[in-house]
Amino acid sequence: MTTKPIGIAVLGLGNVGSEVVRILTQNAEDLAARVGAPLEIRGIAVRRVDGDRGVDAALLTSDPDALVNREDVDIVVEVLGGIDVPRKLILSALEKGKSVVTANKALLAEYTGELADAAEKSRADLYFEAAVAGAIPVVRPLMQSLAGDRVTKVAGIVNGTTNFILSAMDETGADYSETLAEAGRLGYAEADPTADVEGYDAASKAAILASIAFHTRVTAGDVYREGISNITSADLEMARSLDCTVKLLAICERITTDKGKDRISARVYPALVPRDHPLATVNGAFNAVVVEAEAAGRLMFYGQGAGGAPTASAVLGDLVMAARNKFYGGRGPLESKYAKLKIAPMGDILTRYYVSMQVADKAGVLASVAEEFSKRGVSISTVRQQGADEGARLVVVTHLAADSALSETVTALEKLDVVTSVASVLRLEGTE
């Protein structure tokens, strides 16, 4: 008896979609053995059906709605990108009981709740391993492997473009604009790199990670965000003198207030990281995520965080799981949102600061600067001063303090007569 195939609709044929189709086609026999039934592509939705797309032209369609609604489609793979169109298509698929695999972090960071509700109502699967860190398996370990543990922190480098830029600045001494241009030439940066360099991409991924880790719906708007466009070669030079480097970090952690209430902190910003910290060694376009849990301790996931083939690997992993569930009648893990924890304001988070200032090169400057820190209860860890003809550069590194107190201190420093300018402000992470 011939086993009925499982029908697949692929939405999008860009870098990731092309790799998904290639792997489905080339590994068809192995995938069928793993699932228990053949996986057959019913159609591939593209914007324009023209030219040689490297696939069977008969599979191409410019009508994704019709493809999603076909009776012989069991699973929809969404790799279109964007929000509005994929949202409509995914909801349509889920409402009809079709399972969905997506790599769309921007969509999930805004509408995970809506999509999860639709999946739960129709008893369909919603998988999105590829949405966070390419080929790196981190979503499934958080949802399944650590389901019996209490996760306390998830932190890491989740954007390859910014990591490439910062790594190159650290290695070569080049400035930001020069390194960004090189990233564009090598294909690591988009023509419009705003989503990457201003931290929006990482914030979307942080929202997804925080939602899973802490059983609470978190959106991108809940994530505090800063990008790397203000980082200078001087910052990297000073970081080296402190035996640190600079990384754009996504940090999600469970914190406890003074009144004993659990809260979530989700934040993205460039930070100084000591060179002996595991994340400091993650260079180029690679990603890494460190998970801390009460029983498991510290776990680190490292690998290719972007690119067509690595991301397609994660998509195919989800597709196999969804197909197995279709074949055997099972279901994937449902959204866990029971905790409903509140988001802590950034000002309440305890951080350390690195503050670089141009100051007048005269007596009493350090005392005036130190007084502003002391007024707000911020303890100074180290001070470095470098003289120059036009003044001096003063670098202060603090101990842990409330972020609001540190921010107020910086504002006060900018108003001091002896401070020409506050050139750079960065947080310091990884020194626990």
XYZ file of C-alpha atoms in Angstrom:
432
model
C 0.000 0.000 0.000
C 1.324 3.439 -0.953
C 1.587 5.956 1.892
C -0.247 9.189 1.217
C 2.234 12.070 0.757
C 2.221 15.117 3.009
C 1.683 18.257 0.927
C 3.978 21.239 1.443
C 3.387 24.834 0.339
C 6.479 27.057 0.289
C 5.887 30.803 0.492
C 8.965 32.632 -0.810
C 11.924 31.641 -2.967
C 14.692 33.894 -1.736
C 17.953 32.698 -0.165
C 16.185 30.635 2.485
C 13.265 29.460 0.361
C 15.576 28.286 -2.424
C 17.614 26.251 0.064
C 14.482 24.757 1.611
C 13.268 23.606 -1.820
C 16.714 22.271 -2.729
C 17.019 20.208 0.442
C 13.447 18.933 0.166
C 14.141 17.808 -3.390
C 17.651 16.375 -2.963
C 16.965 14.618 0.342
C 13.447 13.479 -0.469
C 14.109 9.788 0.205
C 15.827 10.353 3.572
C 13.179 12.825 4.701
C 10.397 10.415 3.795
C 12.078 7.722 5.888
C 12.392 10.078 8.862
C 8.798 11.264 8.654
C 7.099 8.015 7.621
C 5.585 9.529 4.486
C 6.854 11.396 1.417
C 6.988 15.198 1.556
C 5.710 16.661 -1.692
C 5.928 20.323 -2.671
C 2.490 21.342 -3.947
C 3.516 24.840 -4.951
C 5.937 27.716 -4.374
C 4.563 31.240 -4.040
C 6.683 33.987 -5.605
C 6.031 37.627 -6.458
C 6.589 37.116 -10.184
C 6.457 33.900 -12.173
C 9.138 34.662 -14.746
C 12.674 33.661 -15.641
C 14.620 30.601 -14.598
C 14.142 30.197 -10.835
C 16.054 26.921 -10.627
C 12.931 24.913 -9.763
C 10.136 23.190 -11.671
C 8.269 26.111 -13.235
C 4.973 24.224 -12.864
C 5.253 24.641 -9.088
C 5.460 28.423 -9.198
C 2.474 30.632 -8.453
C 1.942 34.310 -7.775
C -1.244 33.572 -5.804
C -0.170 32.565 -2.282
C -3.753 32.668 -0.961
C -4.890 30.032 -3.416
C -1.841 27.890 -2.639
C -2.392 28.048 1.118
C -6.050 27.118 0.688
C -5.456 24.074 -1.507
C -6.961 20.893 -0.076
C -3.791 18.910 -0.758
C -1.582 21.259 1.322
C -0.950 20.022 4.873
C 1.955 22.239 5.965
C 2.818 25.810 5.008
C 6.443 26.980 5.100
C 6.615 30.797 5.285
C 9.923 32.409 4.327
C 8.588 35.569 2.680
C 9.617 38.137 5.265
C 7.610 41.225 6.113
C 4.598 41.290 8.423
C 1.189 42.080 6.933
C 1.045 39.588 4.043
C 2.643 36.655 5.961
C 0.399 37.329 8.947
C -2.720 36.998 6.809
C -1.445 33.862 5.065
C -0.316 32.143 8.255
C -3.584 32.894 10.042
C -5.493 31.519 7.058
C -3.448 28.317 7.122
C -3.760 27.830 10.883
C -7.498 28.476 10.879
C -7.874 25.626 8.385
C -5.840 23.268 10.564
C -2.708 23.392 8.427
C 0.585 23.406 10.347
C 2.946 26.327 9.807
C 6.738 26.605 9.850
C 8.076 30.158 9.740
C 11.408 31.974 10.012
C 9.717 35.367 10.406
C 11.073 36.949 13.611
C 9.538 40.394 12.988
C 6.070 38.864 12.637
C 6.464 36.595 15.657
C 7.790 39.417 17.837
C 4.537 41.305 17.282
C 1.889 38.630 16.773
C 3.022 35.411 18.462
C -0.017 35.518 20.725
C -2.487 35.868 17.874
C -0.822 33.113 15.850
C -0.503 30.807 18.863
C -4.191 31.282 19.685
C -5.150 30.381 16.106
C -2.934 27.276 16.213
C -4.360 26.161 19.535
C -7.958 26.677 18.409
C -7.544 24.552 15.276
C -5.112 22.065 16.883
C -2.432 22.883 14.305
C 1.322 23.188 14.855
C 3.260 26.458 14.778
C 7.055 26.035 14.603
C 9.639 28.836 14.401
C 13.107 27.584 15.323
C 14.648 29.465 12.382
C 13.298 32.820 13.583
C 15.915 33.396 16.279
C 19.429 32.232 15.446
C 19.550 30.498 12.078
C 20.850 26.965 12.375
C 21.466 27.240 16.122
C 18.884 25.164 18.023
C 17.751 27.355 20.903
C 13.955 27.625 20.626
C 13.313 23.887 20.936
C 15.703 23.425 23.910
C 13.937 26.259 25.733
C 10.465 24.927 24.932
C 11.171 21.227 25.449
C 14.556 20.265 26.876
C 14.336 22.855 29.672
C 10.567 22.654 30.136
C 11.037 21.160 33.608
C 13.669 23.676 34.707
C 13.487 27.333 35.751
C 15.322 29.522 33.241
C 16.812 32.619 34.833
C 18.648 34.265 31.944
C 19.079 34.079 28.176
C 21.763 36.292 26.680
C 23.758 36.333 23.514
C 24.793 37.611 20.126
C 21.839 37.099 17.800
C 22.645 39.371 14.848
C 25.443 38.379 12.472
C 25.699 41.744 10.695
C 26.475 43.737 13.826
C 28.802 41.066 15.142
C 30.750 41.119 11.884
C 31.046 44.913 12.039
C 32.142 45.044 15.683
C 34.570 42.133 15.248
C 36.161 43.824 12.227
C 36.426 47.168 14.067
C 38.124 45.387 16.957
C 40.565 43.492 14.719
C 41.476 46.240 12.251
C 40.942 49.513 14.103
C 38.711 50.760 11.269
C 35.805 53.088 12.028
C 32.124 52.188 11.919
C 31.222 53.628 8.510
C 34.192 51.963 6.805
C 33.408 48.579 8.336
C 29.697 48.861 7.539
C 30.582 49.495 3.899
C 32.815 46.404 3.894
C 29.986 44.355 5.430
C 27.760 45.494 2.575
C 30.325 44.532 -0.057
C 30.654 41.056 1.460
C 26.906 40.544 1.645
C 26.657 40.648 5.450
C 24.707 43.930 5.486
C 21.538 44.799 3.588
C 21.304 47.839 1.330
C 19.311 49.393 4.177
C 21.036 48.033 7.309
C 18.811 49.889 9.804
C 17.044 46.807 11.169
C 20.397 45.232 12.003
C 22.611 48.113 13.124
C 19.921 49.881 15.161
C 19.045 46.693 17.035
C 15.519 46.077 15.715
C 16.350 42.581 14.453
C 17.956 41.606 17.756
C 15.027 43.100 19.699
C 12.567 40.921 17.778
C 14.615 37.846 18.628
C 14.917 38.929 22.273
C 11.123 39.207 22.469
C 10.723 35.652 21.161
C 13.346 34.256 23.540
C 11.900 36.065 26.559
C 8.381 34.861 25.750
C 9.515 31.231 25.649
C 11.974 31.330 28.545
C 9.677 33.093 30.990
C 6.240 31.804 29.918
C 4.996 35.322 29.244
C 3.983 37.119 26.065
C 6.681 39.668 25.242
C 6.625 41.843 22.113
C 9.414 43.788 20.410
C 7.960 46.975 21.893
C 8.687 45.620 25.390
C 12.403 45.315 24.597
C 14.737 48.195 25.465
C 16.862 48.829 22.378
C 20.057 50.603 21.365
C 22.082 50.039 18.180
C 25.759 50.198 17.271
C 25.854 53.194 14.917
C 27.453 55.421 17.573
C 30.280 53.003 18.378
C 33.689 54.440 17.432
C 37.138 53.014 16.878
C 38.130 54.911 20.040
C 35.589 52.852 22.012
C 37.162 49.643 20.723
C 40.630 50.955 21.532
C 39.624 51.777 25.103
C 37.857 48.414 25.388
C 41.129 46.695 24.486
C 42.924 48.654 27.205
C 40.337 47.297 29.665
C 40.865 43.755 28.283
C 37.349 43.855 26.813
C 35.667 43.917 23.432
C 32.310 45.345 22.326
C 29.345 43.162 21.347
C 25.693 43.872 20.588
C 23.931 41.759 23.201
C 20.348 40.607 23.569
C 19.685 39.998 27.265
C 16.527 38.479 28.712
C 16.472 37.750 32.411
C 14.203 37.086 35.318
C 14.711 39.643 38.081
C 13.227 39.978 41.547
C 12.077 43.348 42.867
C 12.689 44.661 46.381
C 9.188 43.455 47.220
C 9.954 39.915 46.048
C 8.012 40.120 42.781
C 9.323 38.388 39.642
C 9.770 40.648 36.640
C 11.259 40.314 33.135
C 14.031 42.409 31.696
C 14.449 42.249 27.927
C 17.050 44.545 26.411
C 19.396 44.970 23.435
C 22.449 47.221 23.429
C 26.177 47.295 22.649
C 28.199 46.433 25.734
C 31.755 45.909 26.873
C 32.407 42.193 27.378
C 35.564 40.886 29.116
C 37.770 38.908 26.747
C 37.651 35.852 29.004
C 33.848 35.657 28.657
C 32.582 32.982 26.201
C 30.688 35.562 24.126
C 33.831 37.643 23.565
C 35.272 34.891 21.359
C 32.245 34.833 19.026
C 33.459 36.722 15.963
C 32.478 37.417 12.379
C 28.884 36.678 11.410
C 28.493 33.896 13.985
C 25.854 33.892 16.734
C 25.878 32.475 20.239
C 23.251 32.219 22.962
C 23.951 31.460 26.614
C 21.088 30.046 28.678
C 21.198 29.891 32.470
C 18.793 27.656 34.380
C 18.597 26.698 38.042
C 19.140 22.952 37.599
C 20.954 22.779 34.248
C 23.367 25.619 34.996
C 24.920 27.479 32.067
C 24.452 26.182 28.497
C 25.912 27.749 25.362
C 24.657 27.392 21.794
C 26.994 28.554 19.013
C 26.995 28.498 15.230
C 25.853 30.082 11.987
C 23.132 32.558 12.870
C 22.052 33.529 9.367
C 22.364 32.655 5.695
C 20.273 30.590 3.319
C 21.553 27.098 4.103
C 21.880 27.435 7.912
C 18.414 28.966 8.240
C 16.961 26.342 5.890
C 18.436 23.662 8.167
C 16.344 24.987 11.049
C 13.259 25.263 8.811
C 13.655 21.647 7.694
C 14.033 20.511 11.296
C 10.689 22.120 12.115
C 9.136 20.774 8.938
C 10.098 17.200 9.810
C 8.591 17.608 13.289
C 5.359 19.055 11.885
C 5.166 16.315 9.232
C 5.689 13.566 11.804
C 2.850 15.025 13.860
C 0.622 15.017 10.775
C 1.530 11.413 9.997
C 1.277 9.983 13.522
C -1.474 12.254 14.837
C 0.608 14.088 17.450
C 1.052 17.767 18.241
C 3.983 20.030 18.916
C 4.357 22.034 22.143
C 1.763 24.725 22.740
C 2.480 28.303 23.770
C 3.178 28.597 27.498
C 2.011 31.950 28.843
C 0.821 31.101 32.338
C 3.350 33.269 34.224
C 2.153 36.640 32.864
C 5.154 38.451 34.333
C 5.412 42.219 34.037
C 8.230 43.936 32.157
C 10.647 45.778 34.428
C 11.494 49.363 33.385
C 15.042 49.734 32.086
C 15.742 52.244 34.836
C 15.274 49.533 37.488
C 17.890 47.210 35.992
C 21.259 46.974 37.712
C 24.051 47.617 35.226
C 27.620 48.864 35.046
C 28.616 51.818 32.895
C 31.634 52.826 30.866
C 31.615 56.626 30.345
C 34.143 58.367 28.115
C 34.365 62.162 28.399
C 36.395 64.992 26.947
C 37.263 67.248 29.858
C 39.337 70.340 30.609
C 42.919 69.391 31.453
C 43.138 71.170 34.783
C 43.087 70.503 38.517
C 39.795 69.608 40.175
C 38.159 68.000 37.152
C 38.196 64.493 38.582
C 36.728 65.691 41.884
C 33.872 67.461 40.078
C 33.115 64.411 37.969
C 33.307 62.019 40.935
C 30.910 64.196 42.896
C 28.165 63.746 40.287
C 28.476 59.962 40.546
C 28.461 60.122 44.346
C 25.335 62.308 44.476
C 23.357 59.531 42.829
C 24.836 56.662 44.784
C 26.918 55.338 41.873
C 30.223 53.810 42.952
C 33.242 54.236 40.656
C 35.319 51.139 39.909
C 38.157 52.558 37.780
C 39.234 55.885 36.277
C 41.619 56.431 33.361
C 42.815 59.789 32.073
C 44.721 60.623 28.910
C 46.029 64.148 28.312
C 45.800 65.991 24.985
C 46.571 69.463 23.659
C 42.908 70.414 23.514
C 42.067 68.856 26.880
C 41.937 65.358 28.307
C 39.983 62.176 27.887
C 38.535 60.762 31.071
C 37.119 57.241 31.209
C 35.081 56.068 34.186
C 33.898 52.502 34.795
C 31.290 52.074 37.516
C 30.179 49.313 39.836
C 26.628 47.969 39.601
C 23.917 50.578 40.028
C 20.369 51.234 38.898
C 20.352 52.158 35.237
C 18.228 55.213 36.025
C 20.877 56.528 38.442
C 23.594 55.998 35.861
C 21.543 57.742 33.181
C 20.893 60.702 35.466
C 24.610 60.893 36.220
C 25.484 61.085 32.523
C 22.924 63.865 32.029
C 24.475 65.793 34.913
C 28.003 65.291 33.557
C 26.980 66.812 30.232
C 26.047 70.025 32.083
C 29.364 70.408 33.939
C 31.557 73.304 32.792
C 34.663 71.113 33.037
C 33.181 68.466 30.715
C 33.541 69.402 27.044
C 31.462 66.429 25.885
C 30.376 62.942 26.900
C 31.820 61.100 23.932
C 30.538 57.594 24.628
C 28.397 55.666 27.100
C 28.375 51.857 27.110
C 27.226 49.256 29.572
C 29.554 46.543 30.872
C 28.246 42.966 30.941
C 29.655 39.569 31.762
C 31.547 40.435 34.923
C 29.283 38.598 37.364
